[in-house]
Coordinates of C-alpha atoms in Angstrom, one line a residue:
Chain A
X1 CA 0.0 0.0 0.0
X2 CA 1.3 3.5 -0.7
X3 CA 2.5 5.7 1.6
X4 CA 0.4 8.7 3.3
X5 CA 1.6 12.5 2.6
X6 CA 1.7 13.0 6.1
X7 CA 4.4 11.0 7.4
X8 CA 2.4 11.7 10.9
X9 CA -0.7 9.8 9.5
X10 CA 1.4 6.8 8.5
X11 CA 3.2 7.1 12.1
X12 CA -0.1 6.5 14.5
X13 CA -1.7 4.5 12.1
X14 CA 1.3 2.1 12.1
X15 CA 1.7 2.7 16.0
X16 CA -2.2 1.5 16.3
X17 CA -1.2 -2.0 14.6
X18 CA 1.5 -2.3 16.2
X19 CA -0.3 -2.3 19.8
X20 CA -3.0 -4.7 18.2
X21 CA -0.2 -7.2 17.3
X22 CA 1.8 -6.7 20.7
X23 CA -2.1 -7.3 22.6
X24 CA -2.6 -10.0 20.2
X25 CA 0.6 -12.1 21.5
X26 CA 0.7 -11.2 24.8
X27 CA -3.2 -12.4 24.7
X28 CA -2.2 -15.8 23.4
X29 CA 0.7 -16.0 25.7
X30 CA -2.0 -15.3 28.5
X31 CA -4.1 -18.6 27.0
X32 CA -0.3 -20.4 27.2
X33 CA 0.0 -19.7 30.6
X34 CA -3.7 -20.5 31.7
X35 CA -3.4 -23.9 30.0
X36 CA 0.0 -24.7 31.7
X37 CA -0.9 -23.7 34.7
X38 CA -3.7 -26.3 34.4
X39 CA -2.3 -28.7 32.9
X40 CA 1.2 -28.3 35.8
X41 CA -1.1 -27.8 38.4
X42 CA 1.0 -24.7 39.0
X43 CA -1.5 -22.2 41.2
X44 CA 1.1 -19.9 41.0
X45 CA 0.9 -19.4 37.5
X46 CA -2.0 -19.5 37.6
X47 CA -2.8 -16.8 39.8
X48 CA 0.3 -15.0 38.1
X49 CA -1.7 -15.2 35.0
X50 CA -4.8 -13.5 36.5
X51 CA -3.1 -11.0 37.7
X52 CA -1.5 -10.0 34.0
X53 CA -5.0 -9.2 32.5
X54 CA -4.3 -6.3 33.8
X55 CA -1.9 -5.6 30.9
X56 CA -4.5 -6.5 28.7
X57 CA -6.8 -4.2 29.7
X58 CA -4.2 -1.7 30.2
X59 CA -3.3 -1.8 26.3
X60 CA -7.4 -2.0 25.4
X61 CA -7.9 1.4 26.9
X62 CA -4.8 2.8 25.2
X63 CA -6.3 1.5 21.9
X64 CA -9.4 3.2 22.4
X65 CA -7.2 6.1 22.8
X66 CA -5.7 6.0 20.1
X67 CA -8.7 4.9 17.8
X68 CA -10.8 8.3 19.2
X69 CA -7.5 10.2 18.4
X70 CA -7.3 9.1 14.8
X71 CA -10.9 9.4 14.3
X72 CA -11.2 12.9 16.0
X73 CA -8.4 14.4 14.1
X74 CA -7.5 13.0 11.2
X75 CA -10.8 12.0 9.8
X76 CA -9.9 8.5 8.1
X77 CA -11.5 7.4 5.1
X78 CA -11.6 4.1 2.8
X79 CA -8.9 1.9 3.8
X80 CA -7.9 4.0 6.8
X81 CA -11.5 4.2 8.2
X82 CA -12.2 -0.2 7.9
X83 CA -8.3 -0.4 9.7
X84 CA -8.9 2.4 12.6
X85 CA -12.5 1.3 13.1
X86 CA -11.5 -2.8 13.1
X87 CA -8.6 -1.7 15.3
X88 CA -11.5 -0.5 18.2
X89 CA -13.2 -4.1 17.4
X90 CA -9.8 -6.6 17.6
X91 CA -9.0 -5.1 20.8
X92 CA -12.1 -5.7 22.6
X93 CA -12.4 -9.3 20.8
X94 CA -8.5 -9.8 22.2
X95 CA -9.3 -8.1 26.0
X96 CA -12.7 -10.9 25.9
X97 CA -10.4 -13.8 25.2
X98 CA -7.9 -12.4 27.7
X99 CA -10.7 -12.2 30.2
X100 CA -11.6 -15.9 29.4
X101 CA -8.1 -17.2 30.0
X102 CA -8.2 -14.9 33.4
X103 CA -11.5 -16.7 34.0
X104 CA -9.7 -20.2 33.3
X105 CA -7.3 -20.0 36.1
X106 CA -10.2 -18.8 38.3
X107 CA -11.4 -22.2 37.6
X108 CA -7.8 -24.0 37.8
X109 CA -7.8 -22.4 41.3
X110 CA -10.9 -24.5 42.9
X111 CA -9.7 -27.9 40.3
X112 CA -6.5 -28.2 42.0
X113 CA -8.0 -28.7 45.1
X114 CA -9.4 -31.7 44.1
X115 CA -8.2 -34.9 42.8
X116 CA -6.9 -34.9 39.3
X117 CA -9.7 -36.2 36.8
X118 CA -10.4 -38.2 33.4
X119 CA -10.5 -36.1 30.3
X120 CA -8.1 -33.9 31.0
X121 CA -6.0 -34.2 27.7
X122 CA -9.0 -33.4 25.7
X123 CA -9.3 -30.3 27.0
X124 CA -5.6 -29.6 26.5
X125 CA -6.1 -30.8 23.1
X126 CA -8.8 -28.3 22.7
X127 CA -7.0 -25.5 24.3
X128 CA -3.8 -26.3 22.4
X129 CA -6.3 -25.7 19.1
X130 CA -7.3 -22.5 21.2
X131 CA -3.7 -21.5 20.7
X132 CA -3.6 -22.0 17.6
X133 CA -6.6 -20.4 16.2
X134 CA -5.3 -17.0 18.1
X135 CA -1.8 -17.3 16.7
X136 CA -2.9 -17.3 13.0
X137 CA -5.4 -14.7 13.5
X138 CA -2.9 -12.6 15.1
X139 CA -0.5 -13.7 12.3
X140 CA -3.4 -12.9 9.5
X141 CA -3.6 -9.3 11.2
X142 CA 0.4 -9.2 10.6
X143 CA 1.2 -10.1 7.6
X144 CA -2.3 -8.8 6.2
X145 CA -3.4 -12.2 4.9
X146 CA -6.9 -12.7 4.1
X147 CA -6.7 -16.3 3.5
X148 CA -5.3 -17.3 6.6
X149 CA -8.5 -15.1 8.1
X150 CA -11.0 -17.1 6.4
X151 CA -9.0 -20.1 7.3
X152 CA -9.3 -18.9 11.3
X153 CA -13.1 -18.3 10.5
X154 CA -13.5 -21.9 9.6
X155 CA -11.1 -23.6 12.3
X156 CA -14.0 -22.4 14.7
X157 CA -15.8 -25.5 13.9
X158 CA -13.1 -27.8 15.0
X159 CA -13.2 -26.2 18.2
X160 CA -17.1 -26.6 18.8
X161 CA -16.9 -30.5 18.3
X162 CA -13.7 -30.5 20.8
X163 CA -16.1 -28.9 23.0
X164 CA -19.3 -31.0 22.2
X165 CA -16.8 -34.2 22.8
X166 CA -15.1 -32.7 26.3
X167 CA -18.7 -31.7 27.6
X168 CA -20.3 -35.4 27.3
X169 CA -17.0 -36.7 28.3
X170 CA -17.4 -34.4 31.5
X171 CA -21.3 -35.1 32.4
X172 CA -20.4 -38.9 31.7
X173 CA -17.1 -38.6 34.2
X174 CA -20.0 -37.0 37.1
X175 CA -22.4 -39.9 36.6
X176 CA -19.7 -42.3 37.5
X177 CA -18.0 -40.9 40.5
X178 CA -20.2 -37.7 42.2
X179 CA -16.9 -37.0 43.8
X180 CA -15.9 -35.4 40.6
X181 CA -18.5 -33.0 40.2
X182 CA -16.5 -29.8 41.7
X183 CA -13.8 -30.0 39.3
X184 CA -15.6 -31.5 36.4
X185 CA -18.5 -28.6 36.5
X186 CA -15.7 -26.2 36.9
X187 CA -13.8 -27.5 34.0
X188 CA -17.3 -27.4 31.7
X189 CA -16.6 -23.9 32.3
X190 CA -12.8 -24.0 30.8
X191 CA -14.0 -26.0 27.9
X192 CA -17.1 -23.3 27.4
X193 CA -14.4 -20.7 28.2
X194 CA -12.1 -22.3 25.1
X195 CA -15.4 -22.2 22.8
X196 CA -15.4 -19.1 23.3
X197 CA -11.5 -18.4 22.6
X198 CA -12.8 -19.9 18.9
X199 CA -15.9 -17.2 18.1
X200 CA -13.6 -14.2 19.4
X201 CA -10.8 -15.6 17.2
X202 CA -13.5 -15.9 14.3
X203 CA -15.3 -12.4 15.1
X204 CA -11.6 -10.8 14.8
X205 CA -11.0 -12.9 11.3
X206 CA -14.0 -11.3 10.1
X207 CA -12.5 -7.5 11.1
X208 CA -9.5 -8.3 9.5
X209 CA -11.4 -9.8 6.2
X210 CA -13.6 -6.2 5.9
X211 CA -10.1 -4.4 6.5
X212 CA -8.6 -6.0 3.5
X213 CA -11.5 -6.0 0.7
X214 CA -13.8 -3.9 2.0
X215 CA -16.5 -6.5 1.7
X216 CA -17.9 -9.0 4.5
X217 CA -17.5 -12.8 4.9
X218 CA -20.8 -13.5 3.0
X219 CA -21.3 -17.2 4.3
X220 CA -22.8 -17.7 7.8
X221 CA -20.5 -18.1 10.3
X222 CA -19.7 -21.9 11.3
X223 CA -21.7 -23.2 14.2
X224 CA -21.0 -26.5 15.5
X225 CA -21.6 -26.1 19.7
X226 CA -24.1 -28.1 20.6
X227 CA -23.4 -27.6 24.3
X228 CA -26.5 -25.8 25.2
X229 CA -28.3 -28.7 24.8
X230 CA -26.2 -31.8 25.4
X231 CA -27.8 -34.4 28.0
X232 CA -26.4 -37.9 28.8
X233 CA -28.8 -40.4 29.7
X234 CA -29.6 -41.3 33.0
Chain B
X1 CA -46.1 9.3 -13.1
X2 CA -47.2 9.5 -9.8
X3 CA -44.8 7.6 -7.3
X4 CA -47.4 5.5 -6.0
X5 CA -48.5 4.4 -8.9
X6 CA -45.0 3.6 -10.1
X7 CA -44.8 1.1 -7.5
X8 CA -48.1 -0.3 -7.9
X9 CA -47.1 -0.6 -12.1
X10 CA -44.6 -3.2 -10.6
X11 CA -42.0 -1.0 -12.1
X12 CA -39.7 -0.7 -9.4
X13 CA -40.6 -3.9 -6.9
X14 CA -37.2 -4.8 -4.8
X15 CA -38.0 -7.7 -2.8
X16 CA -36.0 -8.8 0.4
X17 CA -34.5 -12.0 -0.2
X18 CA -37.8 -13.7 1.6
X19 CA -39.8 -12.1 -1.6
X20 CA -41.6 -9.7 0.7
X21 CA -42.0 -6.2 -1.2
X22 CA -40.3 -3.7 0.2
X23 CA -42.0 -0.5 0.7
X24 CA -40.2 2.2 -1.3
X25 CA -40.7 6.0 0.0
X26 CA -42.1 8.1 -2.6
X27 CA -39.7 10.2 -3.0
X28 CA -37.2 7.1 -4.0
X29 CA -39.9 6.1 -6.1
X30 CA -39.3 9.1 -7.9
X31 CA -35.6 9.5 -8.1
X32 CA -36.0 5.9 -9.2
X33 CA -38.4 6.5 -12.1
X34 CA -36.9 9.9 -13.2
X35 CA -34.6 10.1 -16.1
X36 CA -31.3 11.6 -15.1
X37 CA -31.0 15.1 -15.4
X38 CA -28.0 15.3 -17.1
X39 CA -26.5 12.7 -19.8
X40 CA -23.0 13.1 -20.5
X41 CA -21.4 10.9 -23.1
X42 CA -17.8 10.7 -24.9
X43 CA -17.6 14.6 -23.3
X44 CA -13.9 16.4 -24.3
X45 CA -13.0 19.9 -23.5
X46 CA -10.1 21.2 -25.3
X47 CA -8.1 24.6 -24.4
X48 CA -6.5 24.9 -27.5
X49 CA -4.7 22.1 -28.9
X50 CA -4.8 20.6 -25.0
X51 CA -7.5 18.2 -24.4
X52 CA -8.4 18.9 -21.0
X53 CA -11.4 16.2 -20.2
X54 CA -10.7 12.9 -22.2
X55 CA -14.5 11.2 -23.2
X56 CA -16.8 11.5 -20.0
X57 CA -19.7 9.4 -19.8
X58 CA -21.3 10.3 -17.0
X59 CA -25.7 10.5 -15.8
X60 CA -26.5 13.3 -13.1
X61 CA -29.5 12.5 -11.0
X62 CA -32.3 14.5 -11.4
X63 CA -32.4 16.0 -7.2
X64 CA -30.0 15.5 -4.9
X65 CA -26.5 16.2 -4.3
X66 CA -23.2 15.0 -6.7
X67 CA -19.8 16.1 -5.9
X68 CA -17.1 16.4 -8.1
X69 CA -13.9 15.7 -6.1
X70 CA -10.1 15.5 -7.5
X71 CA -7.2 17.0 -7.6
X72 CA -6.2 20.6 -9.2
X73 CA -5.8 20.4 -12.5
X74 CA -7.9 16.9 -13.1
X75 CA -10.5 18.6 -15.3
X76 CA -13.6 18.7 -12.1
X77 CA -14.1 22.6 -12.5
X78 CA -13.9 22.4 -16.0
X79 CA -16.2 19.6 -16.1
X80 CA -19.0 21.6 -13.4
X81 CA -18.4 24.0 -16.6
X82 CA -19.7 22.1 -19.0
X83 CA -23.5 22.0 -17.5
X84 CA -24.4 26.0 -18.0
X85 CA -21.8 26.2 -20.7
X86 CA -19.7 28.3 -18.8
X87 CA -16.6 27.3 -20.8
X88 CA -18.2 29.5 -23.9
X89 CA -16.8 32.3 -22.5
X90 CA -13.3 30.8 -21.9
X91 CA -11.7 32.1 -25.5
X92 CA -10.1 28.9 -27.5
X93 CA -12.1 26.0 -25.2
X94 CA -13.9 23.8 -27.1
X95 CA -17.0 21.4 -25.7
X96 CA -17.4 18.0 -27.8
X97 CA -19.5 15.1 -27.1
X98 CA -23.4 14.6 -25.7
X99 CA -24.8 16.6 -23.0
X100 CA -27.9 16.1 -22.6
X101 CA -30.0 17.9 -20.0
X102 CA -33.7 16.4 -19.6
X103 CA -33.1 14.7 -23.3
X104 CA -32.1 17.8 -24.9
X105 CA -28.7 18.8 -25.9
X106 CA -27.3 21.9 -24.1
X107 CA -24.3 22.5 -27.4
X108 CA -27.3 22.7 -29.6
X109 CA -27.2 26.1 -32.1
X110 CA -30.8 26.5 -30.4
X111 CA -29.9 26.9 -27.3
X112 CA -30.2 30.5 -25.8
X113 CA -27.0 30.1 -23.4
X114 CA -28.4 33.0 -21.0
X115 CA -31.2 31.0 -20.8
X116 CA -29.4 28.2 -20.3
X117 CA -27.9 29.6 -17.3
X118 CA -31.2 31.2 -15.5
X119 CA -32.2 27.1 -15.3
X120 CA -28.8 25.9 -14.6
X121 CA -27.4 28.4 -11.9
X122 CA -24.0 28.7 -10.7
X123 CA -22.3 29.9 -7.1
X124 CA -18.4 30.7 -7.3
X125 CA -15.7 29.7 -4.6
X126 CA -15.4 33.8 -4.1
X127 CA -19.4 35.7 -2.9
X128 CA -19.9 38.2 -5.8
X129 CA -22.8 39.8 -5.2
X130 CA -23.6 42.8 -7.6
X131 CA -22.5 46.3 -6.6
X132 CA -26.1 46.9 -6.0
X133 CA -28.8 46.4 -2.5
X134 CA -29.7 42.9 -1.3
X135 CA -33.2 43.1 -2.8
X136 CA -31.9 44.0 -6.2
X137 CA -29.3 41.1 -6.4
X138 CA -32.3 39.1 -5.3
X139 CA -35.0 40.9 -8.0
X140 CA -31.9 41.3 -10.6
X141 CA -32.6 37.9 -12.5
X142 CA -36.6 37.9 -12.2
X143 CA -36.6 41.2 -13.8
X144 CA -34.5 41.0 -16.6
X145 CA -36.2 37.4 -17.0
X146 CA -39.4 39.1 -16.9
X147 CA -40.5 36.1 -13.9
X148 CA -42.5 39.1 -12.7
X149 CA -44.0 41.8 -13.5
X150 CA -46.1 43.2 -10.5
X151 CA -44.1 45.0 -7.6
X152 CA -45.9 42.8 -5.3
X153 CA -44.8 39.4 -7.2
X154 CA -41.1 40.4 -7.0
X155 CA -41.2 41.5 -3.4
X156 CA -42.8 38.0 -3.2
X157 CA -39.9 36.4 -5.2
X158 CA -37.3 38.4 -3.4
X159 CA -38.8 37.0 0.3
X160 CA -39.1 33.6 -1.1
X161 CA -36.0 32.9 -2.5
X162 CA -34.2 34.6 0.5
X163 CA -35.9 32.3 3.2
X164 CA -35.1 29.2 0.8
X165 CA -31.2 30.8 1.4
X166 CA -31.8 30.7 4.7
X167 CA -31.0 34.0 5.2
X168 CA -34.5 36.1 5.3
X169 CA -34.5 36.5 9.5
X170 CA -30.7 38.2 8.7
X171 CA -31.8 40.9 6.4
X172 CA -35.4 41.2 6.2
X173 CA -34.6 44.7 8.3
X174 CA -32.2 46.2 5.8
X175 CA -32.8 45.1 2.3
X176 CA -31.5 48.3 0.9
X177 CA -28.2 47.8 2.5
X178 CA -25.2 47.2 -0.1
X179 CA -24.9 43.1 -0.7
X180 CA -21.5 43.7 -0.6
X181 CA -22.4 44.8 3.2
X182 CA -22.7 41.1 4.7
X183 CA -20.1 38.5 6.0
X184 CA -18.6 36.1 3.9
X185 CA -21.3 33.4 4.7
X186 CA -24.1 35.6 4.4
X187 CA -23.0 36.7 0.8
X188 CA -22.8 33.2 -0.2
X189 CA -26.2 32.8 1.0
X190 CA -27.3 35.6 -1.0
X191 CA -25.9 34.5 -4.5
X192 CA -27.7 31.1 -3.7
X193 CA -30.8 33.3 -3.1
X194 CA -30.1 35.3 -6.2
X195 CA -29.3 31.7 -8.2
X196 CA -32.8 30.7 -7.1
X197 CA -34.8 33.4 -7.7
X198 CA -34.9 32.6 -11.2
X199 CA -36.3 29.3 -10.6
X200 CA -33.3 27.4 -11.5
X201 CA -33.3 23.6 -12.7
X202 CA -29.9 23.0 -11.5
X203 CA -27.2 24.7 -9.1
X204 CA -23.7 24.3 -9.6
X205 CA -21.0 24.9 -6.9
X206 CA -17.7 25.4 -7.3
X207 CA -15.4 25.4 -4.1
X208 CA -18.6 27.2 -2.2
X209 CA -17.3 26.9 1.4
X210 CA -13.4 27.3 0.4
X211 CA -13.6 30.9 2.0
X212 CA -16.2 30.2 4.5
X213 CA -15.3 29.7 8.5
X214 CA -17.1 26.5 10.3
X215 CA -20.4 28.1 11.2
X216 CA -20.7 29.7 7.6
X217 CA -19.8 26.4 6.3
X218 CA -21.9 24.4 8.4
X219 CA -24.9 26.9 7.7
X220 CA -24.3 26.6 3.7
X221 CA -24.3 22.7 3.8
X222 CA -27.4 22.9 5.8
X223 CA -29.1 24.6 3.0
X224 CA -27.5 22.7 0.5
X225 CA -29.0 19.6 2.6
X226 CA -32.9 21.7 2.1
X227 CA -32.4 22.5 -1.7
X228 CA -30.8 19.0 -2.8
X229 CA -34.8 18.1 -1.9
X230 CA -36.1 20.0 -5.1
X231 CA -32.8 21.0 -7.4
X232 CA -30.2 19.1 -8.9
X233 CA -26.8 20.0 -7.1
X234 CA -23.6 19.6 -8.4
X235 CA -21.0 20.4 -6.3
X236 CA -16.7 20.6 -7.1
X237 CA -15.0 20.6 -3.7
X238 CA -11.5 20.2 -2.2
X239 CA -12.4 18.9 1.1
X240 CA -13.5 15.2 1.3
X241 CA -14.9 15.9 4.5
X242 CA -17.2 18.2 2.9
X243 CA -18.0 16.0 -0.5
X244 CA -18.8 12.9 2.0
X245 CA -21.1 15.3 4.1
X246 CA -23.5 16.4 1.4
X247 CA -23.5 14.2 -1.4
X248 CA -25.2 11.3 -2.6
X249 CA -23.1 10.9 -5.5
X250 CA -18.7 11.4 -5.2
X251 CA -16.9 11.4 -8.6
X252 CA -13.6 11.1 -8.1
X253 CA -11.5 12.8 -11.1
X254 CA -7.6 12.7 -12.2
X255 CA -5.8 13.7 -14.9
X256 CA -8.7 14.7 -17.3
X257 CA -10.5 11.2 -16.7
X258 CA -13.4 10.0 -14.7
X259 CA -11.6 7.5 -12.7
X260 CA -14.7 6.3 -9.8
X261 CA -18.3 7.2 -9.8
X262 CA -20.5 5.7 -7.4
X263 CA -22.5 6.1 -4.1
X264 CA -20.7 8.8 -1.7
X265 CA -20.9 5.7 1.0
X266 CA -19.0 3.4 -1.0
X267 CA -16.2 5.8 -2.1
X268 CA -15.4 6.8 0.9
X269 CA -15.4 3.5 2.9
X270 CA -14.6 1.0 0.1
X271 CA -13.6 2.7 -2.9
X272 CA -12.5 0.1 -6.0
X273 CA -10.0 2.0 -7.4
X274 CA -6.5 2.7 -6.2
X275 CA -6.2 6.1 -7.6
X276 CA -8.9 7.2 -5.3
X277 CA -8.5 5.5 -2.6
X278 CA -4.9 7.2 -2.8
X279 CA -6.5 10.6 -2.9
X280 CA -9.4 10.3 -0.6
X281 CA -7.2 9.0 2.3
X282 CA -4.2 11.3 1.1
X283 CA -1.5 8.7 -0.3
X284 CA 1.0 9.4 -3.1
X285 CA 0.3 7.5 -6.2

């Protein structure tokens, strides 16, 4: 893309992508830590991790800074508009998956005061797809690569049937042995909080789509959680 | 045609994707079922031996608001020129090409030109109101266009035209004051008030705001917003804050050529070409 005039303009709107990208990873490497931290049984981490949202949040507000900056004084239009206004919308899809992963070792905290229970690599497996789902969106914002956006858009649906599978693999693991219950309801929450990793992941993919052509992902967006109404018999 | 029975012909019947029929307001029905007001095809300007404009094809619609956006020298104000034939008086410029306003062609030998310009009116970037009161730049056109004849019809005309201004509550109290007397905003009013007394088809604006502060500006494009109802307005402007304000139409122009002409939304938020998406957000090409 050509440069702006105004060597200013090209300055904050490069300084505004920057900060998305440098949220974007330390966002993921907030996910890393949550994960480990459950999978270690390490409540220091864990609680080391809830206390880094903080960051997060801290680099949210200074996006929306910078977004009401651009907007109130230099008036973007056309490309500069989609990327300033998509800016505003990535950071608070990246501050809601840092809150999940905050939320995750809220939930690691109660689990590890329990026995250790079945089903736990699924749910590593899921989160390990988490991951990866934020790395390549954060990469597609990078390297401005709409395919690897719609690819992120459609990884979603991997990440609902890990979540359909972890769920009934939970309920199952309470029928059995009712002294699971504590940690296995809490960790229906971890795998609902990973789901949820997935459709901020795919809301950003769809930012980063209207930022490059202008146009929006036509096709509805992939749906495959089937948690709200998953029973096991009894 | 009335609009609602242009809808009930079946004519114009969008549909959602369901099939229900969307309800059209009359006054899309209209701008819908209207011809354009101006047709502009294969349109060259030459100064000289220098083409200037290089085969426009271009439709105006019949109300509302077009701007003409580009940067100097890309051929917009010559172009504006072209719709009241104001390029006749340039000496060695040379109009070619279709321009057809309501079917009939404005280059045609028949064609009075001052009559031509008393339905196509035309406001400068620089207020010039005649050395003369602010009733008689008012009453100036409608007299020599004979629009009235009775003292009462042009004191009628005069009050009309400057409320449609906007600027009647300003100067109702001292109509025999100099035009020349107002602010800068206010004499832009007037010349719109003297461009409509005559009952003018079409108003064309060149840079209209370009010596205007915020509030004068602000007030102008206000009244631009009132007219657009019941005139076709083109407008050439430098700032693409101002194009993307008031029209409903953006042509984006470089180098003598229409380049992007489409819906003021879409060229300013998703423009297809690179040449204006350079200009609009200020890139070099």
């Amino acid at each position: 893309m050509n440069e702006h005039i105004v060597t200013s303009y090209n300055d904050v709107m490069s300084d505004l992508s920057a900060e998305i990208s440098h949220m974007g990873h330390l966002v993921r490497k907030q996910l890393i830590g949550a994960l480990k931290a459950l999978e270690t049984r390490n409540p220091d981490l864990a609680k080391r991790i809830r206390k880094n949202d903080k960051q997060v949040d801290a680099i949210n507000d200074d996006i929306e800074e910078r977004v009401m900056n651009i907007l109130a004084l230099r008036q973007p239009v056309a490309v500069d508009l989609r990327e300033t206004i998509a800016a505003l919308k990535i950071a608070r899809e990246l501050e809601r998956i840092g809150d999940l992963a905050r939320n995750t070792t809220k939930r690691t905290k109660v689990i590890l005061e329990e026995d250790p229970i079945d089903g736990m690599e699924e749910i590593l497996k899921m989160g390990r797809v988490a991951v990866k789902i934020v790395e390549n969106v954060v990469t597609a914002y990078e390297e401005r690569d709409v395919d690897l956006a719609i690819a992120v858009w459609n990884a979603d649906e991997e990440i609902d049937e890990y979540c359909n599978t972890v769920f009934t693999q939970l309920l199952s693991g309470m029928m059995v042995d009712n002294s699971n219950i504590n940690a296995c309801s809490q960790m229906t929450f971890v795998a609902k909080n990973l789901e949820r990793v997935g459709d901020h992941a795919t809301n950003i993919a769809e930012s980063i789509h209207y930022v490059l052509t202008g146009e929006k992902i036509d096709e509805r967006r992939p749906k495959s959680d089937k948690t709200s109404s998953t029973i096991v018999e009894i | 045609m009335e609009a609602n029975a242009i809808q009930d012909s079946g004519l114009f019947r969008p549909v959602t994707p369901g099939g229900e029929v969307i309800k059209m307001s009359e006054k899309r029905a209209h701008a819908l079922a209207v011809e354009p007001k101006f047709k502009c095809r294969d349109v060259r300007v030459f100064y000289g031996a220098t083409e200037a404009l290089h085969g426009i094809d271009m439709d105006i619609e019949n109300t509302g608001v077009t701007a003409l956006i580009g940067p100097s020298g890309c051929g917009k104000s010559t172009f504006l020129r072209v719709f009241n034939r104001m390029n006749d008086t340039i000496p060695n410029a040379r109009v070619t090409g279709d321009i057809l306003m309501d079917g009939e062609n404005i280059y045609d030998k028949k064609i009075d030109p001052v009559l031509l310009r008393a339905r196509v009116g035309m406001v400068f970037q620089k207020p010039n109101p005649f050395p003369k009161s602010i009733y008689d730049n008012v009453a100036y056109g409608p007299r020599i266009h004979g629009l009235a004849t009775k003292k009462n019809d042009l004191n009628e005309i005069v009050e009309t035209s400057l409320q449609k201004a906007g600027l009647w509550n300003e100067v109702k109290d001292r109509l025999k004051d100099p035009g020349t007397s107002l602010s800068g905003g206010q004499q832009q009013r007037l010349v719109i008030a003297r461009a409509i007394a005559v009952s003018p088809e079409v108003i064309l604006m060149d840079e209209p705001a370009s010596a205007l502060d915020p509030i004068a500006t602000a007030k102008l494009e206000e009244l631009i917003d009132e007219l657009k109802e019941k005139f076709c307005i083109v407008i050439v402007t430098h700032s693409m804050a101002q194009a993307a304000r008031v029209s409903q139409k953006t042509a984006f122009f470089h180098l003598g050529d229409l380049v992007e002409y489409d819906d003021t939304e879409v060229i300013f938020k998703n423009p297809k070409d690179q040449r204006t998406q350079d200009y609009i957000t200020g890139r070099t090409g």
